[in-house]
CSV table of C-alpha atoms and ligand atoms in Angstrom, one decimal:
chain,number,residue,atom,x,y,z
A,73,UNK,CA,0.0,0.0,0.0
A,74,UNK,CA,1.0,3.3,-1.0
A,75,UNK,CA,2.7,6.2,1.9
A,76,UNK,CA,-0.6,8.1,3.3
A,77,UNK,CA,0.6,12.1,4.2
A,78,UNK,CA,-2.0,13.8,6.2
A,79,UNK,CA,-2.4,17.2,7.4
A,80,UNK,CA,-3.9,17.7,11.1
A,81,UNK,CA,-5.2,20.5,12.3
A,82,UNK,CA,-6.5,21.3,16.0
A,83,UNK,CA,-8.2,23.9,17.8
A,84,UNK,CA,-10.5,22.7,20.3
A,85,UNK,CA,-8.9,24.8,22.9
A,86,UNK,CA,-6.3,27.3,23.1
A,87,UNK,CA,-4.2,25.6,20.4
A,88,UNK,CA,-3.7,26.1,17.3
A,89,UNK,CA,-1.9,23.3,16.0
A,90,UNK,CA,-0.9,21.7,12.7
A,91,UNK,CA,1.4,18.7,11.6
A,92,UNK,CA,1.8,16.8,8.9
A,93,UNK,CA,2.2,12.9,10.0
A,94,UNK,CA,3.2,9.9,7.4
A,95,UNK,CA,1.2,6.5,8.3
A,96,UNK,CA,-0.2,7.3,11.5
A,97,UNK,CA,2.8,7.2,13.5
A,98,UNK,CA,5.7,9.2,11.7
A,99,UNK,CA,5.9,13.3,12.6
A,100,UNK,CA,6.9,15.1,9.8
A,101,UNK,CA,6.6,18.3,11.1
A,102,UNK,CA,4.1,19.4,14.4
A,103,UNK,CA,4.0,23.2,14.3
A,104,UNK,CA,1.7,24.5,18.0
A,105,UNK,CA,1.0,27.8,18.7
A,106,UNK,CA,-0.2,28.1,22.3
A,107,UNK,CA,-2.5,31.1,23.8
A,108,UNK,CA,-1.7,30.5,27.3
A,109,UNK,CA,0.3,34.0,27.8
A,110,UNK,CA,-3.1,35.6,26.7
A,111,UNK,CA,-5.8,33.6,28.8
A,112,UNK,CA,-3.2,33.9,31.6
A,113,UNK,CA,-4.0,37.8,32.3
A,114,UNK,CA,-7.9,36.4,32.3
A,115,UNK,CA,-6.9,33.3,34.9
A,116,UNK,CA,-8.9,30.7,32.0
A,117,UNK,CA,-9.3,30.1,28.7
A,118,UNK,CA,-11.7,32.8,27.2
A,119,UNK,CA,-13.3,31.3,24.4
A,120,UNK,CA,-13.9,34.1,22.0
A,121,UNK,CA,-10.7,35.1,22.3
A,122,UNK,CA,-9.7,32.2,21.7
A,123,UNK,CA,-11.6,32.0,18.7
A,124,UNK,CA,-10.2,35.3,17.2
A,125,UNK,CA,-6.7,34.0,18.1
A,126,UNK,CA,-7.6,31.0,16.2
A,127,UNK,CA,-8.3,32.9,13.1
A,128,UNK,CA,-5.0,35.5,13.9
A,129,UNK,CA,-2.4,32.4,13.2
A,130,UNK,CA,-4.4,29.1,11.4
A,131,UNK,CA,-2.7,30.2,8.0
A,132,UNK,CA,0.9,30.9,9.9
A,133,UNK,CA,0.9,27.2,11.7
A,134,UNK,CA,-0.4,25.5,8.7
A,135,UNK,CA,2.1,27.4,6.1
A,136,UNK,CA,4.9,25.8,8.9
A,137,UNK,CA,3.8,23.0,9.4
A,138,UNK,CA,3.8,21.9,5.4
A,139,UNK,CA,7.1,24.0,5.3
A,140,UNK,CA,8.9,22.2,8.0
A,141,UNK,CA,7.4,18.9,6.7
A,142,UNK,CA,8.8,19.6,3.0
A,143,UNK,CA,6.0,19.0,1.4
A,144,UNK,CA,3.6,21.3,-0.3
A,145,UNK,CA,-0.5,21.3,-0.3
A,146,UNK,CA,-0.3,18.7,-3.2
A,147,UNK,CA,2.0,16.3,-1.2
A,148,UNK,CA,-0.4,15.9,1.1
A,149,UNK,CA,-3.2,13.1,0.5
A,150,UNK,CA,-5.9,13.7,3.1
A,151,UNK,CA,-6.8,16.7,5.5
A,152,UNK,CA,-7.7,15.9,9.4
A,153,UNK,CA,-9.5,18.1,11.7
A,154,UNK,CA,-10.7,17.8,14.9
A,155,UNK,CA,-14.5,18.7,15.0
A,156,UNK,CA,-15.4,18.0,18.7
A,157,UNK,CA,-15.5,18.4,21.6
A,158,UNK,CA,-14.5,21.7,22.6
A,159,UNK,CA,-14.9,24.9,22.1
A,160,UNK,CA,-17.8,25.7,19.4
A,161,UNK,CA,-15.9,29.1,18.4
A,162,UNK,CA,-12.6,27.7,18.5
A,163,UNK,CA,-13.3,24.3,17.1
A,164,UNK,CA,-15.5,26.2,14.0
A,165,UNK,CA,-11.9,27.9,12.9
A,166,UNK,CA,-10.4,25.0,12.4
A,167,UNK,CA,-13.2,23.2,11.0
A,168,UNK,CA,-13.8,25.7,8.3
A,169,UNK,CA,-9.9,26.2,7.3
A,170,UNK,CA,-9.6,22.4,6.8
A,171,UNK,CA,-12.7,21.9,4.9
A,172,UNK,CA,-11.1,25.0,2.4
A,173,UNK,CA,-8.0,23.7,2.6
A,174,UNK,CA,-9.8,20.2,0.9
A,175,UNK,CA,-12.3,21.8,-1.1
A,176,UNK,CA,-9.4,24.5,-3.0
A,177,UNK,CA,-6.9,21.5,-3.2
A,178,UNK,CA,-9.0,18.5,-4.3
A,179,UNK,CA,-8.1,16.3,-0.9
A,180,UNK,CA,-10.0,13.9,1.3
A,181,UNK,CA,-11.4,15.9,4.4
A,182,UNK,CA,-11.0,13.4,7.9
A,183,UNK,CA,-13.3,14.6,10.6
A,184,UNK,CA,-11.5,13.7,14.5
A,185,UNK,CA,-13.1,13.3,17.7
A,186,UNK,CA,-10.7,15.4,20.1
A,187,UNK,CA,-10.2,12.5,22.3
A,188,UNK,CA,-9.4,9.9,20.1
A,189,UNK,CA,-6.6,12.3,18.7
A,190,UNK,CA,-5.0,12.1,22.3
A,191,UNK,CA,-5.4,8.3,22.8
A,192,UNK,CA,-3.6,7.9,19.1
A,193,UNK,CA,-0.7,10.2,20.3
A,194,UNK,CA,0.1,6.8,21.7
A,195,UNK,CA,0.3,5.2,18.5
A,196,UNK,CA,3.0,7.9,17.6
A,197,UNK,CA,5.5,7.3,20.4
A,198,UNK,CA,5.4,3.5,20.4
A,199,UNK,CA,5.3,2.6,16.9
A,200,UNK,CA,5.1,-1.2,17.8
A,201,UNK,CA,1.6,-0.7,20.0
A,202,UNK,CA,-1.1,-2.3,18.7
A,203,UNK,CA,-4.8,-2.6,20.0
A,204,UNK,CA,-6.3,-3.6,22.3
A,205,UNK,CA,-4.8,-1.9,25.0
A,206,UNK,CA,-6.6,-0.1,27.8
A,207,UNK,CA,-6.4,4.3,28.2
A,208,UNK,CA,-6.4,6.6,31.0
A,209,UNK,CA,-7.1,10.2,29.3
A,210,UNK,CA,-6.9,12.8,31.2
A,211,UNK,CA,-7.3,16.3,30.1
A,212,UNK,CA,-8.4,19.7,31.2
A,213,UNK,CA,-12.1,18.5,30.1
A,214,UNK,CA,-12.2,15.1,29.9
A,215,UNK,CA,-11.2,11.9,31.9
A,216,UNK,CA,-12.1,8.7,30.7
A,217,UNK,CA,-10.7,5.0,30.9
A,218,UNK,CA,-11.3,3.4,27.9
A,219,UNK,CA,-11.0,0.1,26.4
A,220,UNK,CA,-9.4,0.3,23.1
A,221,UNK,CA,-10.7,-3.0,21.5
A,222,UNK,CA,-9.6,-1.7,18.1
A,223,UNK,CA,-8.5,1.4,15.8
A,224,UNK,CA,-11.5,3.4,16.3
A,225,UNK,CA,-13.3,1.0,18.3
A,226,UNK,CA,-13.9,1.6,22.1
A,227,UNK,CA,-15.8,1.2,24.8
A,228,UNK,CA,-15.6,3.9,27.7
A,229,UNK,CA,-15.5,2.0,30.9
A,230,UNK,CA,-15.3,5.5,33.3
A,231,UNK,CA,-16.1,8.9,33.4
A,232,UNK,CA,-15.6,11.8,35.6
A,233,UNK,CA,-19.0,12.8,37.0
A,234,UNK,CA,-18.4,16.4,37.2
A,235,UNK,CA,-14.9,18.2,37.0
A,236,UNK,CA,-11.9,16.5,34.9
A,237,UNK,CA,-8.8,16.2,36.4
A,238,UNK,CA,-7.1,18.8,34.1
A,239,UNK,CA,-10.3,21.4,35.5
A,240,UNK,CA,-9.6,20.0,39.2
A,241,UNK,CA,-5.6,20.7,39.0
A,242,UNK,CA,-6.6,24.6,36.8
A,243,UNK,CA,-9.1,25.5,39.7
A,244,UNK,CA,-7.3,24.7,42.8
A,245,UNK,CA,-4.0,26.2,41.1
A,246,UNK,CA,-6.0,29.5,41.0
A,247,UNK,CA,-7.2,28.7,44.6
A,248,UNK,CA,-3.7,28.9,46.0
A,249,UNK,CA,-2.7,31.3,44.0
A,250,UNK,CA,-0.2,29.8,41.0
A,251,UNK,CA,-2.0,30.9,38.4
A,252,UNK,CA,-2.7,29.3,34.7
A,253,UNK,CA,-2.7,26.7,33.5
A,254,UNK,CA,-2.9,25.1,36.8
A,255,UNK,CA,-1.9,21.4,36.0
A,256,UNK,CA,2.4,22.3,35.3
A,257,UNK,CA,2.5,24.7,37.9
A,258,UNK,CA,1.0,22.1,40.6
A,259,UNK,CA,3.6,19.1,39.4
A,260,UNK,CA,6.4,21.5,39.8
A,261,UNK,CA,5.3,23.4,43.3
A,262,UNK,CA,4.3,19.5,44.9
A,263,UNK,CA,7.8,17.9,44.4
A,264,UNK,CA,8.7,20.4,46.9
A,265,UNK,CA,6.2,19.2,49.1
A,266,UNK,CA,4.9,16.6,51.4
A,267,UNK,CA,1.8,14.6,49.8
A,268,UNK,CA,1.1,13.1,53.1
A,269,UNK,CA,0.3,17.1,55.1
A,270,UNK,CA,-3.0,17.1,54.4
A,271,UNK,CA,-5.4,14.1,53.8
A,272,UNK,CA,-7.8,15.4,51.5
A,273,UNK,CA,-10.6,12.8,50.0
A,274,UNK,CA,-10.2,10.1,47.6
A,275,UNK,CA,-13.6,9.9,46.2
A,276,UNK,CA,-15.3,6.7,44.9
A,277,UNK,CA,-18.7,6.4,43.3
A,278,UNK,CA,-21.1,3.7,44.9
A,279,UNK,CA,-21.8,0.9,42.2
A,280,UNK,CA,-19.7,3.1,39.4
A,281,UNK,CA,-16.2,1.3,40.5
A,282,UNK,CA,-14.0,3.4,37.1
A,283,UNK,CA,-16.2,7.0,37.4
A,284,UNK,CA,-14.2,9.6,39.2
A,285,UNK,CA,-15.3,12.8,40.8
A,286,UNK,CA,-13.4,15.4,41.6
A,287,UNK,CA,-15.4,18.5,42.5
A,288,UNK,CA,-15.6,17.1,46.2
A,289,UNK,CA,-11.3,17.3,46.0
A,290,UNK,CA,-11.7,21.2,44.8
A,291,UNK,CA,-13.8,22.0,47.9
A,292,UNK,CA,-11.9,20.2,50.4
A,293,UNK,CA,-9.0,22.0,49.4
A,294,UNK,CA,-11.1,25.4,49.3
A,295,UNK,CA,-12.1,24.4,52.9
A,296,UNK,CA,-8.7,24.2,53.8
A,297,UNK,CA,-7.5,26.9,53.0
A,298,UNK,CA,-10.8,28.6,54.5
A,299,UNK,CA,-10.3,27.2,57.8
A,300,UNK,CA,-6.3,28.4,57.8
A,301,UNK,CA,-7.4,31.8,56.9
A,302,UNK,CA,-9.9,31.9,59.4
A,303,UNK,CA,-7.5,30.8,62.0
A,304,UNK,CA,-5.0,32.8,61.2
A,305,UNK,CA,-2.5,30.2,59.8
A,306,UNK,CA,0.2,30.6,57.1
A,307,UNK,CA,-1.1,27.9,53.7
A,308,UNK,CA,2.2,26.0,52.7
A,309,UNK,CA,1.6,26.2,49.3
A,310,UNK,CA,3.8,23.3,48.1
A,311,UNK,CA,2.4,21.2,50.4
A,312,UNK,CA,-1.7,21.7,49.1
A,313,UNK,CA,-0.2,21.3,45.7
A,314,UNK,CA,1.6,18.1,46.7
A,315,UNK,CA,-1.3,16.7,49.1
A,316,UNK,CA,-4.0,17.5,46.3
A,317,UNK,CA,-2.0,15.6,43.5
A,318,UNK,CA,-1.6,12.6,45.6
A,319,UNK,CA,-5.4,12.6,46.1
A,320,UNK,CA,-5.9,13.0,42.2
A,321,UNK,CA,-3.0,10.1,41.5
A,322,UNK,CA,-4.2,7.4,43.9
A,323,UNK,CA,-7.9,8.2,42.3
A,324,UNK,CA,-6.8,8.0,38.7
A,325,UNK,CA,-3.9,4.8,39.1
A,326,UNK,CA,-7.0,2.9,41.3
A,327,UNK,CA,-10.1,3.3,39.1
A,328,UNK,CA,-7.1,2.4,36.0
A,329,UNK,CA,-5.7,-0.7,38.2
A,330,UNK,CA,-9.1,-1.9,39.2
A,331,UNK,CA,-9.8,-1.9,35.8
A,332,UNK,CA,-6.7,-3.2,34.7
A,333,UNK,CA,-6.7,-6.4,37.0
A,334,UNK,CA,-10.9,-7.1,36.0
A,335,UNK,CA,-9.9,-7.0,32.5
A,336,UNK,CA,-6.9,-9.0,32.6
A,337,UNK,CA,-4.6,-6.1,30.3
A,338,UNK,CA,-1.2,-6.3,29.4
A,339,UNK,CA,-1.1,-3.0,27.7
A,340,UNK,CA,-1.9,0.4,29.2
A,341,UNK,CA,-1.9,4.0,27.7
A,342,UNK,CA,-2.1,7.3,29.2
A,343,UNK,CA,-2.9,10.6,26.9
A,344,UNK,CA,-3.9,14.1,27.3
A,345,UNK,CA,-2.6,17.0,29.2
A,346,UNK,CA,-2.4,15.8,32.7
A,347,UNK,CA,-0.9,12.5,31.4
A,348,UNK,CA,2.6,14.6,31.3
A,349,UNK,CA,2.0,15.0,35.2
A,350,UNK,CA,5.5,13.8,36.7
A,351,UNK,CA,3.6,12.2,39.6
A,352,UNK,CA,1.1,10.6,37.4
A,353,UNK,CA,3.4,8.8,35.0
A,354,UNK,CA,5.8,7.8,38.0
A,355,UNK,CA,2.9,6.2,39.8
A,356,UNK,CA,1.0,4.5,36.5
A,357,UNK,CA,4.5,3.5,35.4
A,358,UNK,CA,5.0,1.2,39.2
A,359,UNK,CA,1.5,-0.1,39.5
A,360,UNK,CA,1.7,-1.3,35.9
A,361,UNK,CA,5.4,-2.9,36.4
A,362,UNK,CA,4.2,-4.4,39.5
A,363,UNK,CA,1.9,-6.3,37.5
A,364,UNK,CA,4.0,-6.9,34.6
A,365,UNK,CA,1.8,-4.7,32.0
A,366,UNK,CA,3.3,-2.9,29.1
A,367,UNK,CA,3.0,0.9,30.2
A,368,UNK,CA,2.5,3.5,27.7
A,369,UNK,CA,3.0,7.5,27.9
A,370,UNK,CA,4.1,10.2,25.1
A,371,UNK,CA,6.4,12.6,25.4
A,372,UNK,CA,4.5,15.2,27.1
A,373,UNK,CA,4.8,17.3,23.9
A,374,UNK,CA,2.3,14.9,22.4
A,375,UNK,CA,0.3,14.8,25.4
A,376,UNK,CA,-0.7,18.1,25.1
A,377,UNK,CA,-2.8,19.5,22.1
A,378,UNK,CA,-1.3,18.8,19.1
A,379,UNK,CA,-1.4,18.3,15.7
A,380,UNK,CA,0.1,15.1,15.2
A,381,UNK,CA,-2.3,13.4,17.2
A,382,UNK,CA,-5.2,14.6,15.1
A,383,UNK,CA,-3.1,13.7,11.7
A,384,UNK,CA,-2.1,10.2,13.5
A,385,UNK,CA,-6.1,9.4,14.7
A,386,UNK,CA,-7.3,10.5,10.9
A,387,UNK,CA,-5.0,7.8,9.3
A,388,UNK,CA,-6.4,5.2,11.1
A,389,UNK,CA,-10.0,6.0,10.5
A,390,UNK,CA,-9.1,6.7,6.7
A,391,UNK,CA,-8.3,3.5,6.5
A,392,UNK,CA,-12.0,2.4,7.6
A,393,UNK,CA,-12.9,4.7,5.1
A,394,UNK,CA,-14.2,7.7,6.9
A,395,UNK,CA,-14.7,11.0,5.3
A,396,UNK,CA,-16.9,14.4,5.7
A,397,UNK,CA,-18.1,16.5,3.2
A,398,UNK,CA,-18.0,20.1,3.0
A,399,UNK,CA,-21.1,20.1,5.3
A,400,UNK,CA,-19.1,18.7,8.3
A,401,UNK,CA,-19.5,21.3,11.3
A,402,UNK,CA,-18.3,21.5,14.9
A,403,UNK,CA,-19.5,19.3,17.4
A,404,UNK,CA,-19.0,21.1,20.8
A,405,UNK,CA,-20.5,18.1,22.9
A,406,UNK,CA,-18.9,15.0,20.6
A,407,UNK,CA,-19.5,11.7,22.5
A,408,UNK,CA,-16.8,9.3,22.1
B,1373,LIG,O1,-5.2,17.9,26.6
B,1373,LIG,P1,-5.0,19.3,26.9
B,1373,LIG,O2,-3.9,20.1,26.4
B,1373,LIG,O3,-6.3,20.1,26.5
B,1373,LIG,C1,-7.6,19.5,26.7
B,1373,LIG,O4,-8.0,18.7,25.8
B,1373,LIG,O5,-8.2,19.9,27.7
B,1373,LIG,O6,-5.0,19.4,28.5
B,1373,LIG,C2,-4.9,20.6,29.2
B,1373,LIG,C3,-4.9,20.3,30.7
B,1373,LIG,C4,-5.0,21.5,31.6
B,1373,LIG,O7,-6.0,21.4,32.5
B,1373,LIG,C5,-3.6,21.5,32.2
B,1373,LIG,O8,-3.6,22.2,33.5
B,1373,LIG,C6,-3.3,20.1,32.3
B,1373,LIG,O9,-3.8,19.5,31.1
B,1373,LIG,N1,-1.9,19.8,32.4
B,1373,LIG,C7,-1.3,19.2,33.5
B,1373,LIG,C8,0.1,19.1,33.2
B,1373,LIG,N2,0.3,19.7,32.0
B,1373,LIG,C9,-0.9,20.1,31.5
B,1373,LIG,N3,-1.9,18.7,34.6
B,1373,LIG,C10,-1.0,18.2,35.5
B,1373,LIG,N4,0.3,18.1,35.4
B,1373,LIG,C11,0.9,18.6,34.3
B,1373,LIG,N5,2.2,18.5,34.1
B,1374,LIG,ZN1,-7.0,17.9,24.6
């Protein structure tokens, strides 16, 4: 079978990403502008600015990213977007650049669900994994474990109930003042602190064994630092940081484990944002060696929103033969 080049593009968030990826799993190029420096002045993502910043640099990143790739638009067999979920504004800039990008240049148009862009960042580090293999993804709006029975094929096993974990570690990084985005700033203040000073909750859903919930976390930790206020008592930053994370990592490496051990894997993934947590990795990388399963995690540049991931998911459903037309729009609420 003939080389398959594809273009991905993503901007769910407050990305804007493109990169040009060869068979699902080689980067040619993988071009990201982030926003972060503006939504930090507004403590979160703003979503029409976003949007407008969208529009500001799509043509820059794509230009680089075919640039950087050497190839030009007619190198390039198929473009891949990601249409949801996310951000309607956001996600329609993207979706409407691609879909003009395919109509001027005569190419296949691959529609991405967000999340099974980050689960296929996978595919692009470890070149040998295959499915099925079970994934933790954990992102600033999603966490899900999910059985990957197949490319494009899974079953979600757990959800969060109410905050994600990425949300959890943004809102209580504003809480003790680090700023955003929350989820970096956390895993570098906790290594300088003690995970066992506070014992915050570790919540578990009655008769939902893989659901998480972490918006009783966020208010213990807002009741903490309450009650020190209130007393008069100096917050050691570092050590909220590292005491919340520890309550975040036992949750997410017991739902995956429990899962892990009911299903009888050998091969388990992390993705998404907070899968470049130090803590997280460290932790999902012992429990899985203690039970001698193949652990899984991209370089955190890949974790993150990408490109590459979008172009990598894209080749794998082109292969099943999925397309959109020039009707394809932006699904803000995209079920996996
Ligand atoms: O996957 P992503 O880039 O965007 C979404 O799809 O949401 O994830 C962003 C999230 C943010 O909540 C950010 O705080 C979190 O990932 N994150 C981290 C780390 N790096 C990014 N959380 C914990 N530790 C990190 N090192
Ligand atoms: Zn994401």
């Amino acid at each position: 079978m003939s080389d398959a080049v594809i273009l991905g593009i993503e901007s769910s968030c407050d990305e804007t990403a493109a990169a040009v990826v060869k068979n699902g799993r080689e980067v040619l190029s993988n071009v990201i502008i982030s926003q972060i420096d503006t939504h930090t002045i507004y403590g979160g993502v703003v979503p029409e600015i976003a949007s407008r910043k969208h529009i500001e640099v799509i043509v820059q990143v794509v230009g680089e990213a075919l640039k950087q790739a050497g190839t030009d638009m007619q190198d390039i067999d198929a473009v891949a977007v990601t249409y949801g979920p996310g951000l309607v504004g956001p996600l329609l800039v993207g979706v409407s650049y691609a879909k003009a990008f395919a109509y001027g240049c005569r190419k296949k148009l691959i529609p991405v669900h967000h999340i099974e862009g980050h689960i296929s960042a996978n595919y692009i580090e470890y070149p040998e994994l295959e499915p099925p293999f079970m994934c933790l993804v954990v992102s600033g709006g999603h966490t899900h474990l999910v059985n990957v029975k197949d490319y494009g094929e899974y079953e979600v096993l757990g959800r969060t109930m109410d905050d994600a974990a990425g949300e959890a570690y943004d809102k209580v990084a504003r809480a003790i003042g680090l700023g955003y985005p929350g989820g970096p700033k956390i895993d570098k203040a906790a290594r300088e602190g003690d995970p066992e000073a506070i014992a915050f909750p570790r919540a578990h859903i009655d008769g939902e064994e893989y659901d998480f919930s972490f918006s009783g976390l966020k208010s213990a930790v807002l009741n903490y630092l309450n009650s020190c206020e209130m007393k008069g008592e100096k917050v050691n930053t570092r050590d909220v940081a590292a005491s919340f994370q520890a309550a975040v990592v036992d949750v997410l490496v017991g739902n995956s484990m429990k899962a892990a051990d009911r299903y009888g894997v050998k091969h388990f993934a992390i993705a998404g944002g907070v899968a470049s947590n130090t803590a997280l990795r460290n932790a999902m990388q012992e429990a899985c060696s203690e039970r001698g399963i193949m652990f899984y995690r991209p370089s955190p540049i890949l974790c993150t929103d990408n490109g590459a991931m979008i172009a990598g998911a894209a080749y794998f459903e082109s292969l099943k033969g999925k397309t959109a037309g020039l009707n394809l729009n932006a699904v803000p609420n995209l079920k996996l």
